[in-house]
mmCIF file of C-alpha atoms in Angstrom:
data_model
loop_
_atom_site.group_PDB
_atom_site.id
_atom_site.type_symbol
_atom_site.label_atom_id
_atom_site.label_comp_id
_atom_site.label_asym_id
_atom_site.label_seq_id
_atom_site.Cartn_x
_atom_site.Cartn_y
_atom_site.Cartn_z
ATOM 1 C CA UNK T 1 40.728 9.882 -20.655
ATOM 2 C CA UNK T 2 38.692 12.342 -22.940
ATOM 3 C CA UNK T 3 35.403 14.038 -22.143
ATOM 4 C CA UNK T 4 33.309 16.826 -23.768
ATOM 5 C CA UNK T 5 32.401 20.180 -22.605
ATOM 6 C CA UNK T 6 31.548 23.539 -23.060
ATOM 7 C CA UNK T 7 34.162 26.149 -22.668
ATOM 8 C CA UNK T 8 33.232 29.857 -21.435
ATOM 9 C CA UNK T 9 36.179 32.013 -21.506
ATOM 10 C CA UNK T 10 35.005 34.498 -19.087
ATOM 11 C CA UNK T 11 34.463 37.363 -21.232
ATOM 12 C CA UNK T 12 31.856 36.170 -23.855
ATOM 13 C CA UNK T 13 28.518 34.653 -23.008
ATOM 14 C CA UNK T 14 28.854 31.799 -26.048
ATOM 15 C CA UNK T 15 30.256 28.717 -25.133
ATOM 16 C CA UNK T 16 33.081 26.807 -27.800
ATOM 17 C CA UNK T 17 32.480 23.280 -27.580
ATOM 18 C CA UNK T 18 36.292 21.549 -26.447
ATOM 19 C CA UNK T 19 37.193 17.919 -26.372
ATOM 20 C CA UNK T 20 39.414 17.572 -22.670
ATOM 21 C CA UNK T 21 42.170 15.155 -22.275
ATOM 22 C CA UNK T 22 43.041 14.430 -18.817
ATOM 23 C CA UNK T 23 46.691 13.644 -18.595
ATOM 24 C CA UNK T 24 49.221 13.384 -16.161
ATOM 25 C CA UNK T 25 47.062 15.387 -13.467
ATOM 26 C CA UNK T 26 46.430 18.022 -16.034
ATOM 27 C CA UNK T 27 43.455 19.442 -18.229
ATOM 28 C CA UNK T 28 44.663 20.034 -21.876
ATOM 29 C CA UNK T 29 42.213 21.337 -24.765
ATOM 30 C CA UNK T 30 42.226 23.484 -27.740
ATOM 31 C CA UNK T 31 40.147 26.082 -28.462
ATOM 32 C CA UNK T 32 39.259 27.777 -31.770
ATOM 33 C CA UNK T 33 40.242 31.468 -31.195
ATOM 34 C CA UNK T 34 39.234 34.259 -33.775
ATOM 35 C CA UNK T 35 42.108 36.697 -35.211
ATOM 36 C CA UNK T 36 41.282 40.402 -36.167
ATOM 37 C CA UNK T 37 41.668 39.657 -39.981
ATOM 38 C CA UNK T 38 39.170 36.933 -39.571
ATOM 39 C CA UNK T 39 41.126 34.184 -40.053
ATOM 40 C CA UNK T 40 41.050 31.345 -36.819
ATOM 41 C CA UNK T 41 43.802 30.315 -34.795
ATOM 42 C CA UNK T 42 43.471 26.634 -32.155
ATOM 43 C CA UNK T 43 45.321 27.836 -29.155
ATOM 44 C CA UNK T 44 46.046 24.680 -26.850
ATOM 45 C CA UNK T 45 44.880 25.389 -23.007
ATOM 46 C CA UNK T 46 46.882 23.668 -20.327
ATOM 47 C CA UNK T 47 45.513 23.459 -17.027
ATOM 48 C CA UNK T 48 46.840 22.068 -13.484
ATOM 49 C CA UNK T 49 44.011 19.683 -11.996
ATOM 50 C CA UNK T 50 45.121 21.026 -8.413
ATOM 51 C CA UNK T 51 44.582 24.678 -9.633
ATOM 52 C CA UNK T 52 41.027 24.120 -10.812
ATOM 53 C CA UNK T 53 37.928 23.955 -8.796
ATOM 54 C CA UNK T 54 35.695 21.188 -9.481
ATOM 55 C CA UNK T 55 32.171 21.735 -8.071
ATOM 56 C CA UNK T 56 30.149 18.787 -6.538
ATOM 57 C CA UNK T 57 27.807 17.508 -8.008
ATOM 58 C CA UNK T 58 24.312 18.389 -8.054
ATOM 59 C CA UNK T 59 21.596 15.999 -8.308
ATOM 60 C CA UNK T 60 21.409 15.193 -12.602
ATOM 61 C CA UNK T 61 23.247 18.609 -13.340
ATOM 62 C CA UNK T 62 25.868 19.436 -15.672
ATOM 63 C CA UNK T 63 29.438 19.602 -13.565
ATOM 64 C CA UNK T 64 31.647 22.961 -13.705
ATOM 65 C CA UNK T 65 34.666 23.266 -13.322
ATOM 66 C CA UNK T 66 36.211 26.794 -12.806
ATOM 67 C CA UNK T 67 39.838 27.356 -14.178
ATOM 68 C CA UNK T 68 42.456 29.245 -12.644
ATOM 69 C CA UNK T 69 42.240 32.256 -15.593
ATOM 70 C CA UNK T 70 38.068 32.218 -14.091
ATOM 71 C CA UNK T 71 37.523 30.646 -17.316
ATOM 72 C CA UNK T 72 34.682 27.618 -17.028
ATOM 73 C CA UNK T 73 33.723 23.948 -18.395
ATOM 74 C CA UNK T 74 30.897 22.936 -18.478
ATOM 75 C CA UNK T 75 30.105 18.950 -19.107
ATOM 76 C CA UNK T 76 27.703 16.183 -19.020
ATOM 77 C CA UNK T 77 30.489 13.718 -18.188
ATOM 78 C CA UNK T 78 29.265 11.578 -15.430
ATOM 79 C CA UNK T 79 32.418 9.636 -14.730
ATOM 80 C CA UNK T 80 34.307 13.069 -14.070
ATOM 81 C CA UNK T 81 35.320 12.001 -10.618
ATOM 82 C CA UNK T 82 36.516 8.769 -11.431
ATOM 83 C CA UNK T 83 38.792 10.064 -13.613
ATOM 84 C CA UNK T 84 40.148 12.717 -11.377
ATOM 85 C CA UNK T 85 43.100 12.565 -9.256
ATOM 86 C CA UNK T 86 42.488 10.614 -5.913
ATOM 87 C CA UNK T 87 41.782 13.055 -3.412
ATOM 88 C CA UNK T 88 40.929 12.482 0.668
ATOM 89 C CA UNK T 89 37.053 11.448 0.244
ATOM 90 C CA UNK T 90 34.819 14.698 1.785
ATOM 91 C CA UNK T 91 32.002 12.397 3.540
ATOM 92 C CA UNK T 92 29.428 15.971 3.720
ATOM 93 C CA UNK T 93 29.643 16.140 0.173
ATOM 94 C CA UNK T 94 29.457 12.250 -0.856
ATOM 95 C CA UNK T 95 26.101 12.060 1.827
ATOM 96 C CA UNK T 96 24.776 15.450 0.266
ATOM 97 C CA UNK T 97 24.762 13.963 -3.236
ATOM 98 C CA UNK T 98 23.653 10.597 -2.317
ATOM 99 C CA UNK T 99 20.486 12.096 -0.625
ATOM 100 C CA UNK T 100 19.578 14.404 -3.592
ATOM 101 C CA UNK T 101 20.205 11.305 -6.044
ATOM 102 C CA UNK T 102 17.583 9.126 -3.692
ATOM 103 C CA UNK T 103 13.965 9.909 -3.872
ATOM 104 C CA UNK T 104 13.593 8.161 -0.364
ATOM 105 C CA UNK T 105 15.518 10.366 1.222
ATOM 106 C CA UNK T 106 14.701 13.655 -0.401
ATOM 107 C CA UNK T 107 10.978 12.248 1.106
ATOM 108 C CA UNK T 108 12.076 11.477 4.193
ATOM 109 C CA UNK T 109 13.667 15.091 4.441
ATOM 110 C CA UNK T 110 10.741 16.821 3.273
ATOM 111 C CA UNK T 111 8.490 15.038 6.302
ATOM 112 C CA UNK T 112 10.914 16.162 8.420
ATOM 113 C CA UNK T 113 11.203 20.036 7.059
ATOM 114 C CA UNK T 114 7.087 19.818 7.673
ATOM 115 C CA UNK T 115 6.474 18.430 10.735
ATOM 116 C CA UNK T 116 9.376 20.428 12.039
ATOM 117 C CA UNK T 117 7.970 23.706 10.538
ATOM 118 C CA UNK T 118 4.530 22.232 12.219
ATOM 119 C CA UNK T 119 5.796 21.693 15.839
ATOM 120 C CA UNK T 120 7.552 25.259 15.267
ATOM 121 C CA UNK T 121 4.153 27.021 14.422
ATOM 122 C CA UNK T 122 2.400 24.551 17.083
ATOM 123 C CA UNK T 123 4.315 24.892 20.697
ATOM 124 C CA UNK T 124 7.586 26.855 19.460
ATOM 125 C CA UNK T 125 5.766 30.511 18.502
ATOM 126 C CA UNK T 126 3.495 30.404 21.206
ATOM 127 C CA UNK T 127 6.254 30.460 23.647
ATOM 128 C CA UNK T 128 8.245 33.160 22.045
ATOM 129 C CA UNK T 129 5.049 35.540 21.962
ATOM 130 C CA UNK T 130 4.521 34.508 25.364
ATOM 131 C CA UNK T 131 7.887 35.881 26.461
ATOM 132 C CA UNK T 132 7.768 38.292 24.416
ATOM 133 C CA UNK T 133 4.831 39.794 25.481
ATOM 134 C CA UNK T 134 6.173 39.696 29.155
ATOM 135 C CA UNK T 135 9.244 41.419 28.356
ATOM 136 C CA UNK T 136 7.218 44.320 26.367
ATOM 137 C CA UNK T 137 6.868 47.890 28.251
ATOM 138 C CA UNK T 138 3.264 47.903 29.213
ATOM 139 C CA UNK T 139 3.486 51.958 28.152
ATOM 140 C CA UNK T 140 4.230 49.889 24.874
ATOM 141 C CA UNK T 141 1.302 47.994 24.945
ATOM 142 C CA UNK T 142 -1.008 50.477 25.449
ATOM 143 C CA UNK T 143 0.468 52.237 22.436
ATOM 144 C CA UNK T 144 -0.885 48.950 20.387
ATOM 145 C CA UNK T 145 -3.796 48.618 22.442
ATOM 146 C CA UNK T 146 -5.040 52.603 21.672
ATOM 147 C CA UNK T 147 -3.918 52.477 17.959
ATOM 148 C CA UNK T 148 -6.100 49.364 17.271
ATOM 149 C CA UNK T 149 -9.334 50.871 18.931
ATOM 150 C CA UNK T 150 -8.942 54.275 16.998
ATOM 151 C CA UNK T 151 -8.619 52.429 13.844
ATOM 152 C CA UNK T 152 -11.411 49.670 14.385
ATOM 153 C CA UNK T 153 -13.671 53.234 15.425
ATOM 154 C CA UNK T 154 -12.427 54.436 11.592
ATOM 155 C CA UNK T 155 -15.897 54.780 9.494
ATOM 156 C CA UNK T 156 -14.127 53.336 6.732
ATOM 157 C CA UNK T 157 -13.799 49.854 8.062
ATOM 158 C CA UNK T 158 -17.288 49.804 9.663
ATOM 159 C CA UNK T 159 -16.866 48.098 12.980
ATOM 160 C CA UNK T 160 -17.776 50.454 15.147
ATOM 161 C CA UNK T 161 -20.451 53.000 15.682
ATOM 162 C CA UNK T 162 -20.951 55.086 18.710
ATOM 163 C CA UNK T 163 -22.828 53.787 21.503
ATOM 164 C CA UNK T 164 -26.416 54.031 21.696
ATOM 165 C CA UNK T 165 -26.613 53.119 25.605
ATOM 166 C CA UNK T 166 -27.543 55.715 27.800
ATOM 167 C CA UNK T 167 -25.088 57.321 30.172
ATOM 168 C CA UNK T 168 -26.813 56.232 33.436
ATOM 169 C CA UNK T 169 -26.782 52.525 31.800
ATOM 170 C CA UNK T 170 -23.014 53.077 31.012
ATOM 171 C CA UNK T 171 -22.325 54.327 34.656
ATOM 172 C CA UNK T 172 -24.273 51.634 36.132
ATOM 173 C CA UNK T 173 -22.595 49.088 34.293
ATOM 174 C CA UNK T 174 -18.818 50.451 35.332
ATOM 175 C CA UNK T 175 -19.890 50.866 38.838
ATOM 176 C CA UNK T 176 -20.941 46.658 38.846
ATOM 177 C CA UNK T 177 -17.716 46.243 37.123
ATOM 178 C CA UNK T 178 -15.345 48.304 39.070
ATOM 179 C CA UNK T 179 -17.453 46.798 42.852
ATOM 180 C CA UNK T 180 -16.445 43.377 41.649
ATOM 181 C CA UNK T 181 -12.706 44.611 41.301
ATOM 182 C CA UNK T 182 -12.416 46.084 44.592
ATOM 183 C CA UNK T 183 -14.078 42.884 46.131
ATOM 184 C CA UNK T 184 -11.260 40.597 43.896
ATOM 185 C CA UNK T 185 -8.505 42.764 44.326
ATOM 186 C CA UNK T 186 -6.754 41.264 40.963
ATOM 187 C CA UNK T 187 -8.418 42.877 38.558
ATOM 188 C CA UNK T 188 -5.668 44.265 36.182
ATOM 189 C CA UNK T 189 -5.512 47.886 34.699
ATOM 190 C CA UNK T 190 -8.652 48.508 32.446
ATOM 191 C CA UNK T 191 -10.717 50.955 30.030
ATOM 192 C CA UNK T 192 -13.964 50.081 29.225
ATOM 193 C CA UNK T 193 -15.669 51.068 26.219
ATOM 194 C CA UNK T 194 -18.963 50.829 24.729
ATOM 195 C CA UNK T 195 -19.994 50.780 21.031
ATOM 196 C CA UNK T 196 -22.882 50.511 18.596
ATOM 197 C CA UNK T 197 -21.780 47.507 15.749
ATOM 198 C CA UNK T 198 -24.063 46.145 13.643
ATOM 199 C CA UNK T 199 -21.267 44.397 11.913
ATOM 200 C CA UNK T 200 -20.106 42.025 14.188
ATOM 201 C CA UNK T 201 -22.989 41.933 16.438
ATOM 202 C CA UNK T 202 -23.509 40.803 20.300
ATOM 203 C CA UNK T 203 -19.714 40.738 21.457
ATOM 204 C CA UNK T 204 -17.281 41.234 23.736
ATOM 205 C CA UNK T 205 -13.532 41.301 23.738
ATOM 206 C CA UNK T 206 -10.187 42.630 24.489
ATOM 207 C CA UNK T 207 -7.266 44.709 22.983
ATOM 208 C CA UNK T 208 -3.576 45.075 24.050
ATOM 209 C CA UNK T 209 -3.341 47.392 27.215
ATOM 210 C CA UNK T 210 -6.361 46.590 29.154
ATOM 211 C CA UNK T 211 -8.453 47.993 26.394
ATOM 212 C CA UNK T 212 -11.935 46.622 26.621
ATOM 213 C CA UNK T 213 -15.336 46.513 24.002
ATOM 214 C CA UNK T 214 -18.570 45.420 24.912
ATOM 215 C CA UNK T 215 -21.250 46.599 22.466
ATOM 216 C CA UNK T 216 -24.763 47.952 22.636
ATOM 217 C CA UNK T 217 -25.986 44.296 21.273
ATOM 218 C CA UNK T 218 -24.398 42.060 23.437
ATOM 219 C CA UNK T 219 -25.430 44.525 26.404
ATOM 220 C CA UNK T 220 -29.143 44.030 25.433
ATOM 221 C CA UNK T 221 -28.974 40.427 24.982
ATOM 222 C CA UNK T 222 -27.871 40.314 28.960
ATOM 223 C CA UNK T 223 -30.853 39.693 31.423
ATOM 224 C CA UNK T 224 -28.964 41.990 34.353
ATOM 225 C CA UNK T 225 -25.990 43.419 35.154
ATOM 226 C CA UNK T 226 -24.345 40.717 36.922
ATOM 227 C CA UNK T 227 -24.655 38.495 32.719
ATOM 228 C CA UNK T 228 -23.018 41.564 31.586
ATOM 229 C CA UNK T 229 -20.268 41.855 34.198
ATOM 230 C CA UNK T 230 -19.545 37.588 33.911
ATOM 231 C CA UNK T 231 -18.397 38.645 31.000
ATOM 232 C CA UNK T 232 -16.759 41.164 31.030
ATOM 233 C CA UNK T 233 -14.488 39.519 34.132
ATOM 234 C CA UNK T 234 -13.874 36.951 31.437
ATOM 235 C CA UNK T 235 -12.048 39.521 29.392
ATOM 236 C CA UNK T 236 -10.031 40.869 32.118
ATOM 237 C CA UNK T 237 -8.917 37.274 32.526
ATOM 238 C CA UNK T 238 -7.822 37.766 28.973
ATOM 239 C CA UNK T 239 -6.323 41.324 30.040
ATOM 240 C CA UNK T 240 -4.474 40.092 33.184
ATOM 241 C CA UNK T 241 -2.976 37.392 30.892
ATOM 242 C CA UNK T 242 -1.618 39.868 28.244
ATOM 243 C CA UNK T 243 -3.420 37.521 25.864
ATOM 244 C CA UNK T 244 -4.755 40.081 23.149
ATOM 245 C CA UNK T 245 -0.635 40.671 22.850
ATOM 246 C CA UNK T 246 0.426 37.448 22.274
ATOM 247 C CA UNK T 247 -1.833 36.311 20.244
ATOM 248 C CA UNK T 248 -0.826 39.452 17.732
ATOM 249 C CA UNK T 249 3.095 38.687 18.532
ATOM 250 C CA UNK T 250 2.566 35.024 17.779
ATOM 251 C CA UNK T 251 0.395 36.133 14.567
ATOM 252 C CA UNK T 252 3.460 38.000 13.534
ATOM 253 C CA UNK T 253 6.072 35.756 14.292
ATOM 254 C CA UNK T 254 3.981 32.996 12.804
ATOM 255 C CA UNK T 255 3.410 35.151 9.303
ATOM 256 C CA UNK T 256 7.249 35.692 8.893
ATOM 257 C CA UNK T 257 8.204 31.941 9.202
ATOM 258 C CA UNK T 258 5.840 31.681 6.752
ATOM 259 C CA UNK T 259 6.813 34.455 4.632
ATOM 260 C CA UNK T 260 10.306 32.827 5.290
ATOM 261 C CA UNK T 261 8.998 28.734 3.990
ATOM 262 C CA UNK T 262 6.765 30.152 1.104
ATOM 263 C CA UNK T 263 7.790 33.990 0.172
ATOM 264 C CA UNK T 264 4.291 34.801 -0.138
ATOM 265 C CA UNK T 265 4.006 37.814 1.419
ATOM 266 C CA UNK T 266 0.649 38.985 0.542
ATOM 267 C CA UNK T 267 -0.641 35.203 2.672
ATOM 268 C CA UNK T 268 -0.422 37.707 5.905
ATOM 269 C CA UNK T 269 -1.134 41.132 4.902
ATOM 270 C CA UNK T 270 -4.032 42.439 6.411
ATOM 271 C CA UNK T 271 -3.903 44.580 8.825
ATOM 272 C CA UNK T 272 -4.235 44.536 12.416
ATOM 273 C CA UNK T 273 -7.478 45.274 12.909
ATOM 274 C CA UNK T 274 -8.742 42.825 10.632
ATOM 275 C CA UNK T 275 -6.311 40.622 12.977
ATOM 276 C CA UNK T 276 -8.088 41.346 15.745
ATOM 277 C CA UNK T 277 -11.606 41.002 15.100
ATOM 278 C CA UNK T 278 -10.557 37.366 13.414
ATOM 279 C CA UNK T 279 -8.551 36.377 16.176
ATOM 280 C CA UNK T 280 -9.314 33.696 18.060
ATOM 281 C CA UNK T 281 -7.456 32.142 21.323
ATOM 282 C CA UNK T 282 -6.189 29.120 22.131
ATOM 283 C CA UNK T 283 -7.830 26.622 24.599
ATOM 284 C CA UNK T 284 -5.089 27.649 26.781
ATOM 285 C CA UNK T 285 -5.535 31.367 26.999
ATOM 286 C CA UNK T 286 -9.423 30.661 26.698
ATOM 287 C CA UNK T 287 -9.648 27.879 29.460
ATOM 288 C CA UNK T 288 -7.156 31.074 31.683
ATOM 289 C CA UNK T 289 -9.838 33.448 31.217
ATOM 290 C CA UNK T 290 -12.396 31.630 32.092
ATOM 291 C CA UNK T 291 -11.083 30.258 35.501
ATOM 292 C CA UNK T 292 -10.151 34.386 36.552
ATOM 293 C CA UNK T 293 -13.925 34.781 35.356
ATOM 294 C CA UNK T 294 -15.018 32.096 37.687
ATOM 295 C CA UNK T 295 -12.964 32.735 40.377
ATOM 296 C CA UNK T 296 -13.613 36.582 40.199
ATOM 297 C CA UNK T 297 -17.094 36.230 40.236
ATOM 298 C CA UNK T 298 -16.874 33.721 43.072
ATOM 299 C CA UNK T 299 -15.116 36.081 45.632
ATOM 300 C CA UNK T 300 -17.417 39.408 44.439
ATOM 301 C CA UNK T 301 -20.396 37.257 45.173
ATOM 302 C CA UNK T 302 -21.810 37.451 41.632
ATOM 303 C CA UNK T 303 -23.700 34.340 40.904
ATOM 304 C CA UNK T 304 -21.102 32.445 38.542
ATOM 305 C CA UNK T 305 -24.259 30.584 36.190
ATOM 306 C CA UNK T 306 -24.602 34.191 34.954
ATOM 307 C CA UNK T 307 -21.387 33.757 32.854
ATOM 308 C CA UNK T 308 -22.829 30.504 31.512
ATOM 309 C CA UNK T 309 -26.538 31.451 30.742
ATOM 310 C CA UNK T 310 -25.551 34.539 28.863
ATOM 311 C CA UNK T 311 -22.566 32.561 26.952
ATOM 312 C CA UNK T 312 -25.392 29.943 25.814
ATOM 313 C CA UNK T 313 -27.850 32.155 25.098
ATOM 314 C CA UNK T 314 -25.394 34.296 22.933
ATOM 315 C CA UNK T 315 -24.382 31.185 21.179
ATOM 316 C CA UNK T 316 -28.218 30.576 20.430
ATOM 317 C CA UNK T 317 -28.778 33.583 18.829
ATOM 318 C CA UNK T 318 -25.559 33.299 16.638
ATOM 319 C CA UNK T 319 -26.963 29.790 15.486
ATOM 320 C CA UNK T 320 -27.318 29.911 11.896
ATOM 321 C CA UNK T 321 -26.361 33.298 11.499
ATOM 322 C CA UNK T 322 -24.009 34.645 8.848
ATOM 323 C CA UNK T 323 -22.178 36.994 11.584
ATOM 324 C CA UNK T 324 -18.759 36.080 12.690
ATOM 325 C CA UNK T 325 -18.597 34.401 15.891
ATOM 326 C CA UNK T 326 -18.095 36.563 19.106
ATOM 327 C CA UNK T 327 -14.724 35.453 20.460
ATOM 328 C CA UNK T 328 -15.584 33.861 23.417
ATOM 329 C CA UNK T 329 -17.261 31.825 20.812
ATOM 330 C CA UNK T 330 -14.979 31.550 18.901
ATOM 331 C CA UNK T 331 -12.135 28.584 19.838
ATOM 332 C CA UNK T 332 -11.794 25.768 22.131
ATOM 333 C CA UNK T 333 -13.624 24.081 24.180
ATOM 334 C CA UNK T 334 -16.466 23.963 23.097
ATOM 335 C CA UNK T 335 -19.318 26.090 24.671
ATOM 336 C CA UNK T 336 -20.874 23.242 26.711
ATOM 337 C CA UNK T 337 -18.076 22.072 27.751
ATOM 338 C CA UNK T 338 -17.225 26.032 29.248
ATOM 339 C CA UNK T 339 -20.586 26.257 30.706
ATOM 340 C CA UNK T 340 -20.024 23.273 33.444
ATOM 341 C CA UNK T 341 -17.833 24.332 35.961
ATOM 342 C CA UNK T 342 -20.142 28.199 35.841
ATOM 343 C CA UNK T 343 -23.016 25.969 36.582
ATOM 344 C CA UNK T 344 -21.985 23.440 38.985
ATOM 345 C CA UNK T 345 -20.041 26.331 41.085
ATOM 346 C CA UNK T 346 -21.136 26.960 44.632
ATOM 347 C CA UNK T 347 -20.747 30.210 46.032
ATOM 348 C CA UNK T 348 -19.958 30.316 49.744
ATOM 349 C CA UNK T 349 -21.149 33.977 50.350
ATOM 350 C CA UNK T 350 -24.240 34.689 52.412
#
């Protein structure tokens, strides 16, 4: 049996084209060698099968075949392995090639790849930021939490101004905040601050390490203290949780797999402030803050409807704006659907 190829002898990049003869479990072919007075010279090659490495196929691909002086052929015979020596069938490498050769399966495959990669991104990253985030120092958190806040204040980016609200407003509104905690008792480690931004409007949120923003706008939307406070036990349900945190860690973890499926870098490069002002959480962590809001408010004796009222009225005055949505706007469920159990709650104090 006789097939063509290409013959790279390892040193020079040009290929001699060689006529093979398989015989008697050998390769034999001549090749045209070149003598220093210019003259050419056919030197016969002789080859042990068993020394040789044939690679398996790929797909439509030329075949190689490494020889044992790391010499290589190169050929376009498809029959190759037919006329090969009969070796012990390698089942791997028979499946691997039938399922590149078979459009089915290379679709079947690729459905799989995706909705795996989907159910990873979907349930599988939100539990490792979730225990991640429990197993991170809380001195560590902080760290995150300050570093974020001092570069959201940076003029450059143009978040933040400095407050406008008067001291004795500021004072009255920690006092509210901190008489609720010591009526709860669960209120987690906190620092409020208060800032001026014209950027992102009425808002309210949290950072990593108990870091908290309310600004000047969302402040004067609020009828009373006890609107302003509603909310702001809603984002200590978000601090309690460690929620700011893993949503950054699962923002992370979810750019690198996706560094790692595309290799587009540049898909999750912005920073992490930009993160955090476009972060939004899941019904999950949402749905947790809000029951620590309601149940916080319950137990201080704050009336709970004053969550709801100010939520819907700060949703009215975003409609049809071209701001970004507050976050507690911002994600599942729906505001309606947040406002019930605020409005139907009965408070047993007296």
């Amino acid at each position: 049996m006789q097939f063509e190829a290409d013959y790279y002898d390892g040193i020079s990049p040009r290929a001699k084209r060689v006529l093979v003869t398989i015989e008697a479990d050998r390769f034999l072919f001549t090749v045209s060698m070149s003598n220093t007075d210019g003259t050419q010279t056919n030197k016969p090659l002789d080859f042990l099968i068993s020394d040789c490495h044939v690679q398996a196929r790929l797909g439509s691909g030329k075949r190689l075949i490494d020889l044992p002086d790391d010499s290589r052929l190169e050929t376009d015979f498809k029959e190759l392995e037919s006329c090969l020596p009969t070796k012990p069938a390698n089942t791997f490498w028979q499946f691997v090639h039938y399922a590149e050769t078979h459009k089915s399966i290379i679709l079947i495959a690729f459905i799989g790849i995706a909705l795996a990669s989907w159910l990873l991104l979907q349930h599988g990253v939100p539990a490792i930021a979730k225990y991640a985030a429990l197993a991170t120092p809380v001195s560590v958190e902080k760290d995150l939490g300050k570093q974020t806040l001092d570069a959201l204040d940076n003029e450059k980016l143009g978040y933040f101004e400095a407050t406008k609200l008067p001291v004795a407003k500021q004072e009255e509104i920690q006092a509210t905040l901190e008489a609720m905690c010591a009526k709860t008792g669960t209120c987690p480690a906190y620092l409020l601050n208060f800032r001026k931004s014209p950027e992102i409007g009425a808002n309210a949120f949290a950072l990593p390490g108990g870091y908290m923003v309310i600004t000047d706008e969302l402040i004067a939307l609020a009828k009373n203290n006890d609107e302003i406070v509603a909310v702001l036990a809603h984002e200590l349900g978000h601090v309690k949780g460690r929620h700011a945190l893993r949503q950054t860690l699962q923002g992370t973890v979810a750019g690198l797999i996706i560094i790692a499926i595309t290799g587009d870098v540049s898909a999750i490069a912005s920073g992490l402030p930009a993160l955090m002002m476009n972060m939004s959480y899941t019904r999950e962590l949402e749905t947790e803050a809000d029951n620590y809001a309601l149940q916080s408010l319950n137990a201080a004796c704050i009336p709970a409807k004053s969550f709801a009222t100010l939520l819907m009225r700060l949703e009215a005055s975003h409609g049809g704006g071209d701001k970004s949505m507050p976050e507690m706007l911002s994600s599942h469920p729906d505001t309606k659907a947040r406002t019930v159990p605020f409005l139907q709650s009965r408070s047993h104090c007296t």
